[in-house]
């Protein structure tokens, strides 16, 4: 039974999706300078913070001016003041998904928008009011008004609570500061860190319970991401919560920096480049290994704004469109599917007069277009055959994604034919709901090498089917031959009718 299932269900995940994973304490820092990113002058990047919304481009009122990504939810603010959002606002598989943009009701003059980790959406309107909704995107009602003490121009979430910047420069938020913060021109928040830039160049730092004036920072002109900025003389630096500075590591013509879950992206005058993990394509440069060296994302236009979420990123283009890439298991790319994208895809429905049709992303997922390249293979591995799946004549290629080999054991991972390349979580489970991962475990008295493996005996093969909830099913009657096993590759064939070749690049142990 398992042979017939594999013959129509397994598909390749591109090699290298788990390669060279950085340490768990965060994404690697970009190289200094980013050699393959840009060589432009520092002067190309000087962008000052202003206490007010950017002006809408003339004519195109439907252009997107701002995109926000928090976790697995995203919102886009248009020049006409409308806001459209997509993704899953809350954690948990039971939370509904809006895989295509949904317009917030009765919002026609937004000048700022942000999303809290709990899914609440906050909007500032052109008349200085602050609105919020805790409704799910699939069940939106009118937004509620939030009481503020002045004319608001910007909102940024600090944890689950909003910081509101007033036109006067006063900053109102969850931290009880005494005296009140004044003359604030810019604010950056992320998780438990927040920094406010004052008109005279000094910086205030926040935790969830207190605020501190950073004495060593007195000449900051522009905030760049959270905890970094440009000095009035043009130099760049970063600092910690106490104001201790460190040298800038990254491109000199940076405009904005945004970070997510083990990934960091820089918006420069030359484009966007990311470093960090790439298990679901969140670097935007296609399937491949994790990167500590930045590489430009191939976008369909010049980027002017950047936002990075949990494992995805979005860019506003000069044309007014929004392009997103990375994980899409919660609809966070807004393209109407749950298909991960290792390269940017333009989100439909953001610049149209009316939103596109609602989507939960449950439509049939297209077959993954990326396949393992066999050109680099040496002798000894049988190339996979092409098969037709049971649904919609889906073409499947029998190739595995990656393997972990130790003395006397090996673990080889496959994905079912609906699973896109790179579509695994860190625990080996598939990244999207309703899919399966196939794990082949091999054991032997000595090293794993060429030979026959069964589901019993000294050379043992065990096939395990994992569903998206972590449940496991053990197949019976496993019979296979390993054709090659070395420090680079492991390959062979699952014996049956027809035989199913498999191959995997050897990865480091997690």
Short mmCIF file of C-alpha atoms in Angstrom, two decimals:
data_model
loop_
_atom_site.label_atom_id
_atom_site.label_comp_id
_atom_site.label_asym_id
_atom_site.label_seq_id
_atom_site.Cartn_x
_atom_site.Cartn_y
_atom_site.Cartn_z
CA UNK A 1 0.00 0.00 0.00
CA UNK A 2 2.78 2.45 0.91
CA UNK A 3 4.48 1.90 -2.48
CA UNK A 4 1.35 2.90 -4.38
CA UNK A 5 0.95 5.97 -2.13
CA UNK A 6 4.53 7.06 -2.66
CA UNK A 7 4.23 6.52 -6.40
CA UNK A 8 1.62 9.24 -6.62
CA UNK A 9 2.32 11.35 -3.56
CA UNK A 10 6.00 12.14 -3.10
CA UNK A 11 7.51 15.25 -4.64
CA UNK A 12 10.84 17.00 -4.42
CA UNK A 13 11.70 19.68 -1.95
CA UNK A 14 14.66 21.68 -3.33
CA UNK A 15 18.01 20.77 -1.80
CA UNK A 16 19.66 22.98 0.77
CA UNK A 17 16.50 24.10 2.55
CA UNK A 18 18.03 23.28 5.92
CA UNK A 19 21.66 23.89 5.11
CA UNK A 20 24.05 25.78 7.36
CA UNK A 21 21.37 26.87 9.82
CA UNK A 22 22.67 29.70 12.03
CA UNK A 23 22.61 29.48 15.79
CA UNK A 24 19.22 29.81 17.40
CA UNK A 25 19.98 33.21 18.88
CA UNK A 26 19.17 35.00 15.64
CA UNK A 27 19.98 35.55 11.99
CA UNK A 28 23.53 36.24 10.88
CA UNK A 29 24.58 39.85 10.55
CA UNK A 30 25.02 41.15 7.01
CA UNK A 31 28.56 41.48 5.73
CA UNK A 32 30.25 44.87 5.88
CA UNK A 33 30.00 46.14 3.21
CA UNK A 34 27.45 44.07 1.28
CA UNK A 35 29.68 43.31 -1.67
CA UNK A 36 26.98 41.86 -3.89
CA UNK A 37 24.34 44.39 -2.85
CA UNK A 38 25.54 47.84 -3.75
CA UNK A 39 28.43 50.17 -4.13
CA UNK A 40 26.50 53.42 -4.02
CA UNK A 41 27.56 56.48 -2.07
CA UNK A 42 26.34 57.05 1.46
CA UNK A 43 24.58 60.19 0.30
CA UNK A 44 22.17 58.11 -1.79
CA UNK A 45 20.50 56.82 1.34
CA UNK A 46 19.85 59.81 3.56
CA UNK A 47 16.17 59.71 4.42
CA UNK A 48 15.02 61.80 7.37
CA UNK A 49 12.28 60.85 9.79
CA UNK A 50 9.33 63.21 9.72
CA UNK A 51 6.57 63.66 12.26
CA UNK A 52 3.76 62.96 9.84
CA UNK A 53 2.57 60.63 7.08
CA UNK A 54 4.40 60.60 3.73
CA UNK A 55 2.56 62.46 0.98
CA UNK A 56 0.48 60.42 -1.42
CA UNK A 57 1.80 60.31 -4.99
CA UNK A 58 -0.15 62.55 -7.30
CA UNK A 59 -2.81 60.90 -9.42
CA UNK A 60 -2.60 57.26 -8.36
CA UNK A 61 -4.81 57.23 -5.26
CA UNK A 62 -4.93 53.45 -5.18
CA UNK A 63 -1.18 53.05 -4.81
CA UNK A 64 0.07 51.38 -1.63
CA UNK A 65 2.21 53.68 0.53
CA UNK A 66 2.87 51.49 3.57
CA UNK A 67 2.97 47.76 4.29
CA UNK A 68 3.09 46.22 7.78
CA UNK A 69 3.84 42.57 8.54
CA UNK A 70 3.54 41.25 12.10
CA UNK A 71 3.82 37.51 12.65
CA UNK A 72 1.60 35.93 10.01
CA UNK A 73 -0.65 38.95 9.36
CA UNK A 74 -0.10 41.92 7.06
CA UNK A 75 -1.81 45.20 6.14
CA UNK A 76 -1.31 47.65 3.29
CA UNK A 77 -2.26 51.35 3.48
CA UNK A 78 -3.19 53.02 0.21
CA UNK A 79 -2.89 56.62 -0.92
CA UNK A 80 -6.68 56.97 -0.88
CA UNK A 81 -6.70 56.19 2.86
CA UNK A 82 -8.08 52.66 2.57
CA UNK A 83 -6.48 49.68 4.32
CA UNK A 84 -6.49 46.07 3.16
CA UNK A 85 -5.19 43.21 5.31
CA UNK A 86 -4.55 39.49 4.91
CA UNK A 87 -3.09 36.42 6.65
CA UNK A 88 -3.82 34.87 10.04
CA UNK A 89 -3.94 37.31 12.95
CA UNK A 90 -3.63 34.85 15.81
CA UNK A 91 -1.62 31.74 16.60
CA UNK A 92 -3.25 28.36 16.36
CA UNK A 93 -4.44 26.18 13.52
CA UNK A 94 -8.07 26.93 14.35
CA UNK A 95 -7.68 30.65 13.63
CA UNK A 96 -9.25 31.60 10.28
CA UNK A 97 -7.07 32.58 7.33
CA UNK A 98 -7.65 35.39 4.85
CA UNK A 99 -5.32 34.36 2.02
CA UNK A 100 -6.37 37.36 -0.10
CA UNK A 101 -6.59 41.03 0.97
CA UNK A 102 -9.71 42.10 2.88
CA UNK A 103 -10.62 45.79 3.18
CA UNK A 104 -11.20 47.28 6.63
CA UNK A 105 -14.77 48.64 6.71
CA UNK A 106 -15.44 52.39 6.95
CA UNK A 107 -11.73 53.34 6.84
CA UNK A 108 -11.19 55.94 4.11
CA UNK A 109 -8.53 58.30 5.47
CA UNK A 110 -5.82 56.17 7.11
CA UNK A 111 -2.37 57.73 7.53
CA UNK A 112 -0.80 54.95 9.67
CA UNK A 113 -1.54 51.29 10.46
CA UNK A 114 -0.03 48.56 12.62
CA UNK A 115 -0.90 45.08 13.94
CA UNK A 116 -0.44 43.66 17.43
CA UNK A 117 0.85 40.11 18.12
CA UNK A 118 -2.65 39.20 19.29
CA UNK A 119 -4.18 40.23 15.98
CA UNK A 120 -5.61 43.65 16.85
CA UNK A 121 -5.33 46.19 14.02
CA UNK A 122 -4.82 49.88 14.80
CA UNK A 123 -5.37 52.73 12.34
CA UNK A 124 -4.71 56.48 12.56
CA UNK A 125 -6.94 58.64 10.38
CA UNK A 126 -6.11 61.96 8.74
CA UNK A 127 -8.22 63.87 11.29
CA UNK A 128 -6.07 62.55 14.16
CA UNK A 129 -8.33 59.78 15.45
CA UNK A 130 -7.17 56.27 16.39
CA UNK A 131 -9.34 53.28 15.47
CA UNK A 132 -8.93 49.62 16.32
CA UNK A 133 -10.50 46.24 15.68
CA UNK A 134 -10.02 42.90 17.36
CA UNK A 135 -12.28 41.17 14.83
CA UNK A 136 -10.96 38.40 12.63
CA UNK A 137 -10.41 39.42 9.01
CA UNK A 138 -13.10 37.01 7.87
CA UNK A 139 -15.68 38.64 10.21
CA UNK A 140 -14.86 42.33 10.24
CA UNK A 141 -17.22 44.88 11.74
CA UNK A 142 -16.91 48.66 12.28
CA UNK A 143 -13.72 49.75 14.02
CA UNK A 144 -13.80 51.14 17.55
CA UNK A 145 -12.32 54.51 18.50
CA UNK A 146 -9.38 54.61 20.92
CA UNK A 147 -9.21 57.60 23.29
CA UNK A 148 -6.06 59.70 22.88
CA UNK A 149 -5.18 63.10 24.31
CA UNK A 150 -4.16 64.84 21.08
CA UNK A 151 -4.11 64.77 17.28
CA UNK A 152 -2.51 61.44 16.33
CA UNK A 153 -0.31 60.98 13.26
CA UNK A 154 1.26 57.54 13.77
CA UNK A 155 0.67 54.30 15.66
CA UNK A 156 3.20 51.56 16.40
CA UNK A 157 2.55 48.49 18.53
CA UNK A 158 4.84 47.77 21.48
CA UNK A 159 3.98 44.23 22.46
CA UNK A 160 0.19 44.20 22.53
CA UNK A 161 -0.22 47.91 23.35
CA UNK A 162 -0.11 50.89 20.99
CA UNK A 163 2.31 53.81 21.07
CA UNK A 164 0.65 56.87 19.52
CA UNK A 165 2.70 59.79 18.20
CA UNK A 166 0.92 63.15 18.23
CA UNK A 167 1.36 65.97 15.76
CA UNK A 168 2.69 68.04 18.66
CA UNK A 169 5.55 65.55 19.10
CA UNK A 170 4.12 64.11 22.31
CA UNK A 171 4.28 60.33 22.64
CA UNK A 172 1.48 58.47 24.36
CA UNK A 173 1.74 54.78 25.13
CA UNK A 174 1.68 51.88 27.56
CA UNK A 175 4.78 52.98 29.48
CA UNK A 176 4.06 55.45 32.29
CA UNK A 177 6.78 58.00 31.65
CA UNK A 178 7.32 60.98 33.91
CA UNK A 179 7.79 63.56 32.60
CA UNK A 180 5.88 62.91 29.38
CA UNK A 181 7.96 62.41 26.23
CA UNK A 182 7.94 65.44 23.95
CA UNK A 183 9.49 66.53 20.66
CA UNK A 184 9.47 62.97 19.32
CA UNK A 185 9.99 62.74 15.56
CA UNK A 186 10.28 58.99 15.00
CA UNK A 187 9.55 55.68 16.74
CA UNK A 188 10.64 52.10 16.14
CA UNK A 189 9.23 49.09 18.02
CA UNK A 190 9.80 45.35 17.87
CA UNK A 191 8.79 42.77 20.45
CA UNK A 192 10.05 44.06 23.81
CA UNK A 193 12.29 46.83 22.42
CA UNK A 194 11.32 50.36 21.44
CA UNK A 195 13.26 53.55 20.69
CA UNK A 196 12.02 57.12 20.23
CA UNK A 197 14.05 59.77 18.40
CA UNK A 198 13.73 63.34 19.65
CA UNK A 199 14.05 66.50 17.62
CA UNK A 200 17.35 67.46 19.27
CA UNK A 201 18.94 64.11 18.29
CA UNK A 202 18.78 62.19 21.55
CA UNK A 203 17.12 58.78 21.87
CA UNK A 204 14.83 57.27 24.51
CA UNK A 205 14.67 53.51 25.06
CA UNK A 206 11.72 51.54 26.41
CA UNK A 207 11.01 48.22 28.01
CA UNK A 208 7.54 47.04 28.96
CA UNK A 209 7.82 48.80 32.33
CA UNK A 210 10.22 51.74 32.00
CA UNK A 211 11.89 54.30 29.75
CA UNK A 212 15.47 55.52 29.73
CA UNK A 213 17.21 58.44 28.04
CA UNK A 214 20.30 57.08 26.29
CA UNK A 215 23.02 59.52 27.30
CA UNK A 216 25.52 58.39 24.69
CA UNK A 217 23.21 59.18 21.80
CA UNK A 218 22.76 62.89 21.22
CA UNK A 219 23.22 63.41 17.46
CA UNK A 220 20.98 60.83 15.78
CA UNK A 221 19.35 62.10 12.61
CA UNK A 222 17.44 59.02 11.43
CA UNK A 223 16.31 55.73 12.98
CA UNK A 224 17.04 52.70 10.83
CA UNK A 225 15.15 49.71 12.12
CA UNK A 226 15.09 48.93 15.84
CA UNK A 227 18.26 49.93 17.66
CA UNK A 228 20.21 51.44 14.75
CA UNK A 229 20.44 54.87 13.16
CA UNK A 230 22.39 57.44 11.19
CA UNK A 231 24.30 60.19 13.02
CA UNK A 232 24.18 63.78 11.81
CA UNK A 233 27.67 63.44 10.40
CA UNK A 234 26.56 60.51 8.24
CA UNK A 235 28.04 57.66 10.29
CA UNK A 236 25.90 54.61 11.08
CA UNK A 237 25.81 52.68 14.34
CA UNK A 238 23.64 50.39 16.45
CA UNK A 239 23.07 50.41 20.22
CA UNK A 240 21.66 48.37 23.03
CA UNK A 241 18.98 49.31 25.58
CA UNK A 242 21.56 51.23 27.64
CA UNK A 243 22.94 53.25 24.72
CA UNK A 244 26.18 51.34 24.24
CA UNK A 245 26.99 51.64 20.55
CA UNK A 246 28.50 49.10 18.19
CA UNK A 247 29.83 49.42 14.66
CA UNK A 248 27.33 49.23 11.82
CA UNK A 249 27.46 46.00 9.84
CA UNK A 250 25.73 46.30 6.51
CA UNK A 251 25.47 48.46 3.39
CA UNK A 252 26.34 52.14 3.72
CA UNK A 253 23.37 53.34 1.66
CA UNK A 254 20.77 51.67 3.88
CA UNK A 255 17.34 53.26 4.20
CA UNK A 256 15.54 50.82 6.50
CA UNK A 257 16.27 47.54 8.28
CA UNK A 258 13.63 45.03 9.33
CA UNK A 259 14.02 41.70 11.10
CA UNK A 260 11.83 38.65 11.59
CA UNK A 261 12.33 35.11 12.86
CA UNK A 262 16.06 34.48 12.19
CA UNK A 263 16.09 36.74 9.13
CA UNK A 264 17.14 40.36 8.60
CA UNK A 265 16.52 42.51 5.51
CA UNK A 266 17.94 45.88 4.45
CA UNK A 267 16.22 48.33 2.13
CA UNK A 268 18.90 50.33 0.31
CA UNK A 269 18.96 52.69 -2.64
CA UNK A 270 19.97 49.65 -4.69
CA UNK A 271 17.14 47.36 -3.56
CA UNK A 272 16.44 44.82 -0.81
CA UNK A 273 18.84 42.16 0.44
CA UNK A 274 18.26 39.64 3.24
CA UNK A 275 20.38 37.32 5.37
CA UNK A 276 19.50 34.46 7.68
CA UNK A 277 17.47 31.29 7.37
CA UNK A 278 15.92 30.25 4.08
CA UNK A 279 13.91 27.16 5.00
CA UNK A 280 10.75 28.59 3.39
CA UNK A 281 12.34 31.01 0.94
CA UNK A 282 12.25 34.03 3.27
CA UNK A 283 15.45 35.43 1.73
CA UNK A 284 13.52 36.03 -1.51
CA UNK A 285 16.32 34.79 -3.79
CA UNK A 286 14.91 31.35 -4.54
CA UNK A 287 15.26 27.92 -2.91
CA UNK A 288 18.67 27.33 -1.44
CA UNK A 289 20.80 27.38 1.66
CA UNK A 290 20.75 29.90 4.47
CA UNK A 291 22.87 32.98 3.79
CA UNK A 292 25.15 35.10 5.94
CA UNK A 293 26.08 37.26 2.92
CA UNK A 294 23.38 39.55 1.48
CA UNK A 295 22.09 39.07 -2.03
CA UNK A 296 19.64 41.35 -3.82
CA UNK A 297 16.04 40.19 -4.12
CA UNK A 298 14.86 40.30 -7.73
CA UNK A 299 11.80 42.53 -7.47
CA UNK A 300 9.52 43.63 -10.34
CA UNK A 301 10.18 47.30 -9.53
CA UNK A 302 12.05 49.68 -7.25
CA UNK A 303 11.22 49.10 -3.54
CA UNK A 304 10.32 52.09 -1.35
CA UNK A 305 9.14 50.36 1.84
CA UNK A 306 9.92 47.08 3.59
CA UNK A 307 8.32 44.92 6.27
CA UNK A 308 9.43 41.54 7.65
CA UNK A 309 7.22 39.13 9.58
CA UNK A 310 7.75 35.80 11.25
CA UNK A 311 9.03 33.96 8.16
CA UNK A 312 7.92 36.23 5.34
CA UNK A 313 8.63 39.69 3.96
CA UNK A 314 6.85 42.28 1.80
CA UNK A 315 8.03 45.30 -0.17
CA UNK A 316 6.11 48.31 -1.48
CA UNK A 317 7.24 49.11 -5.01
CA UNK A 318 7.50 52.55 -6.58
CA UNK A 319 4.62 51.54 -8.85
CA UNK A 320 2.38 51.22 -5.79
CA UNK A 321 2.20 47.42 -5.93
CA UNK A 322 3.26 45.11 -3.09
CA UNK A 323 5.44 42.04 -3.59
CA UNK A 324 5.85 39.38 -0.88
CA UNK A 325 7.88 36.20 -0.41
CA UNK A 326 8.58 33.45 2.11
CA UNK A 327 6.24 31.32 4.20
CA UNK A 328 2.58 31.26 3.23
CA UNK A 329 1.12 28.59 5.51
CA UNK A 330 -1.19 31.22 7.06
CA UNK A 331 -1.93 33.15 3.87
CA UNK A 332 0.58 35.84 4.88
CA UNK A 333 1.65 36.48 1.26
CA UNK A 334 -1.88 37.48 0.26
CA UNK A 335 -1.85 35.77 -3.14
CA UNK A 336 -4.95 33.68 -2.45
CA UNK A 337 -3.05 30.44 -1.79
CA UNK A 338 -1.12 28.72 0.97
CA UNK A 339 1.87 28.15 -1.32
CA UNK A 340 5.26 29.25 -0.02
CA UNK A 341 7.15 31.55 -2.41
CA UNK A 342 10.94 31.57 -2.50
CA UNK A 343 10.80 34.53 -4.89
CA UNK A 344 8.57 37.64 -4.74
CA UNK A 345 5.00 37.48 -5.98
CA UNK A 346 2.92 40.63 -6.58
CA UNK A 347 -0.23 40.69 -4.45
CA UNK A 348 -3.38 41.10 -6.54
CA UNK A 349 -6.24 43.22 -5.29
CA UNK A 350 -4.29 45.85 -3.37
CA UNK A 351 -4.45 48.57 -6.03
CA UNK A 352 -7.82 47.65 -7.54
CA UNK A 353 -10.96 49.65 -6.83
CA UNK A 354 -12.55 46.65 -5.11
CA UNK A 355 -10.79 43.82 -3.24
CA UNK A 356 -10.41 40.46 -4.93
CA UNK A 357 -12.71 37.58 -4.01
CA UNK A 358 -12.19 36.22 -0.48
CA UNK A 359 -9.90 33.20 -0.20
CA UNK A 360 -9.00 30.86 2.63
CA UNK A 361 -6.17 29.44 0.52
CA UNK A 362 -7.75 25.98 0.45
CA UNK A 363 -7.91 25.79 -3.34
CA UNK A 364 -5.79 23.09 -4.98
CA UNK A 365 -2.11 23.88 -4.55
CA UNK A 366 -0.13 23.88 -7.77
CA UNK A 367 2.69 21.40 -8.23
CA UNK A 368 6.03 22.79 -7.07
CA UNK A 369 7.98 24.18 -10.02
CA UNK A 370 11.43 23.77 -8.45
CA UNK A 371 13.12 20.40 -8.75
CA UNK A 372 16.47 19.11 -7.67
CA UNK A 373 19.14 19.55 -10.31
CA UNK A 374 20.68 16.19 -11.23
CA UNK A 375 23.50 17.80 -13.21
CA UNK A 376 25.79 17.84 -10.15
CA UNK A 377 25.26 14.18 -9.35
CA UNK A 378 28.04 11.68 -9.83
CA UNK A 379 27.63 8.08 -10.80
CA UNK A 380 25.67 5.69 -8.66
CA UNK A 381 22.31 7.46 -8.23
CA UNK A 382 19.26 6.57 -10.29
CA UNK A 383 17.47 9.64 -11.55
CA UNK A 384 13.77 9.95 -10.64
CA UNK A 385 10.93 9.26 -13.01
CA UNK A 386 7.97 11.52 -13.72
CA UNK A 387 4.63 10.34 -12.41
CA UNK A 388 1.07 11.57 -12.70
CA UNK A 389 -0.76 12.15 -9.44
CA UNK A 390 -4.37 11.15 -8.76
CA UNK A 391 -5.70 14.71 -8.65
CA UNK A 392 -5.75 16.94 -11.71
CA UNK A 393 -2.96 14.88 -13.31
CA UNK A 394 -0.36 16.50 -11.09
CA UNK A 395 3.16 15.79 -12.32
CA UNK A 396 5.37 14.50 -9.51
CA UNK A 397 9.11 14.00 -9.28
CA UNK A 398 10.33 11.45 -6.75
CA UNK A 399 13.17 13.25 -4.99
CA UNK A 400 13.71 13.91 -1.30
CA UNK A 401 14.82 17.17 0.25
CA UNK A 402 17.53 16.51 2.81
CA UNK A 403 19.02 13.84 5.06
CA UNK A 404 20.84 13.56 8.37
CA UNK A 405 23.40 10.77 8.64
CA UNK A 406 25.23 9.52 11.74
CA UNK A 407 27.13 6.36 12.55
CA UNK A 408 24.68 3.53 12.11
CA UNK A 409 21.65 5.68 11.29
CA UNK A 410 20.16 8.07 8.73
CA UNK A 411 16.98 10.13 8.44
CA UNK A 412 15.75 11.05 4.95
CA UNK A 413 12.84 13.45 4.52
CA UNK A 414 10.31 13.57 1.67
CA UNK A 415 7.25 15.73 1.04
CA UNK A 416 3.92 14.88 -0.54
CA UNK A 417 3.20 16.14 -4.03
CA UNK A 418 1.28 19.18 -2.78
CA UNK A 419 4.23 20.39 -0.75
CA UNK A 420 6.27 23.24 -2.21
CA UNK A 421 10.06 23.23 -2.01
CA UNK A 422 11.34 24.41 1.37
CA UNK A 423 7.95 23.72 2.90
CA UNK A 424 9.04 22.15 6.19
CA UNK A 425 8.97 23.45 9.72
CA UNK A 426 12.04 23.02 11.91
CA UNK A 427 10.58 19.87 13.45
CA UNK A 428 10.32 18.22 10.04
CA UNK A 429 6.57 18.59 9.75
CA UNK A 430 5.10 20.15 6.60
CA UNK A 431 4.52 23.89 6.72
CA UNK A 432 0.97 23.91 5.42
CA UNK A 433 -2.28 22.51 6.76
CA UNK A 434 -3.61 19.33 5.20
CA UNK A 435 -0.26 18.02 3.97
CA UNK A 436 2.06 15.21 4.92
CA UNK A 437 5.77 14.65 5.28
CA UNK A 438 7.40 11.28 4.71
CA UNK A 439 10.41 10.29 6.82
CA UNK A 440 12.66 7.35 5.99
CA UNK A 441 14.77 6.07 8.89
CA UNK A 442 17.69 3.75 8.15
CA UNK A 443 19.73 1.83 10.73
CA UNK A 444 22.64 -0.57 10.37
CA UNK A 445 25.19 -2.28 12.65
CA UNK A 446 27.92 -0.05 11.21
CA UNK A 447 27.89 2.88 8.82
CA UNK A 448 24.99 3.42 6.44
CA UNK A 449 26.29 2.20 3.09
CA UNK A 450 25.17 0.52 -0.10
CA UNK A 451 22.88 -2.48 0.25
CA UNK A 452 19.37 -3.77 0.83
CA UNK A 453 17.25 -2.50 3.73
CA UNK A 454 13.96 -4.00 5.03
CA UNK A 455 11.52 -3.23 7.82
CA UNK A 456 13.18 -5.95 9.90
CA UNK A 457 16.66 -7.38 10.30
CA UNK A 458 20.09 -5.81 10.97
CA UNK A 459 19.74 -3.36 8.04
CA UNK A 460 16.43 -1.79 8.85
CA UNK A 461 14.27 0.72 6.98
CA UNK A 462 11.26 2.41 8.59
CA UNK A 463 8.89 4.67 6.67
CA UNK A 464 6.87 7.16 8.76
CA UNK A 465 4.08 9.41 7.47
CA UNK A 466 3.69 12.65 9.49
CA UNK A 467 0.55 14.74 9.27
CA UNK A 468 0.37 18.47 10.00
CA UNK A 469 -0.64 17.79 13.62
CA UNK A 470 2.44 15.70 14.31
CA UNK A 471 0.63 12.33 14.24
CA UNK A 472 2.70 9.46 12.85
CA UNK A 473 1.72 6.41 10.77
CA UNK A 474 4.25 3.60 10.31
CA UNK A 475 4.17 1.89 6.91
CA UNK A 476 4.58 -1.87 6.63
CA UNK A 477 6.56 -3.96 4.19
CA UNK A 478 9.31 -1.42 3.55
CA UNK A 479 11.91 -2.69 1.09
CA UNK A 480 14.61 -0.55 -0.51
CA UNK A 481 18.17 -0.46 -1.77
CA UNK A 482 20.73 2.25 -0.94
CA UNK A 483 22.86 2.93 -4.02
CA UNK A 484 25.18 5.57 -2.57
CA UNK A 485 25.93 6.91 0.91
CA UNK A 486 28.84 9.24 1.58
CA UNK A 487 29.51 12.62 3.22
CA UNK A 488 27.62 14.49 0.49
CA UNK A 489 24.73 12.39 -0.82
CA UNK A 490 22.53 9.46 0.03
CA UNK A 491 20.41 7.92 -2.74
CA UNK A 492 18.67 4.71 -3.69
CA UNK A 493 15.36 3.21 -4.73
CA UNK A 494 12.19 2.16 -2.96
CA UNK A 495 11.55 -1.30 -4.41
CA UNK A 496 8.13 -1.87 -5.85
CA UNK A 497 6.23 -1.39 -9.09
CA UNK A 498 7.46 0.97 -10.30
CA UNK A 499 10.69 1.51 -8.36
CA UNK A 500 10.88 4.92 -6.71
CA UNK A 501 14.29 6.62 -6.78
CA UNK A 502 15.14 8.99 -3.93
CA UNK A 503 18.09 11.27 -3.27
CA UNK A 504 19.07 13.74 -0.58
CA UNK A 505 21.92 16.06 0.23
CA UNK A 506 23.53 15.32 3.59
CA UNK A 507 22.93 18.11 6.12
CA UNK A 508 24.40 18.89 9.52
CA UNK A 509 22.58 17.52 12.54
CA UNK A 510 20.07 19.82 14.24
#
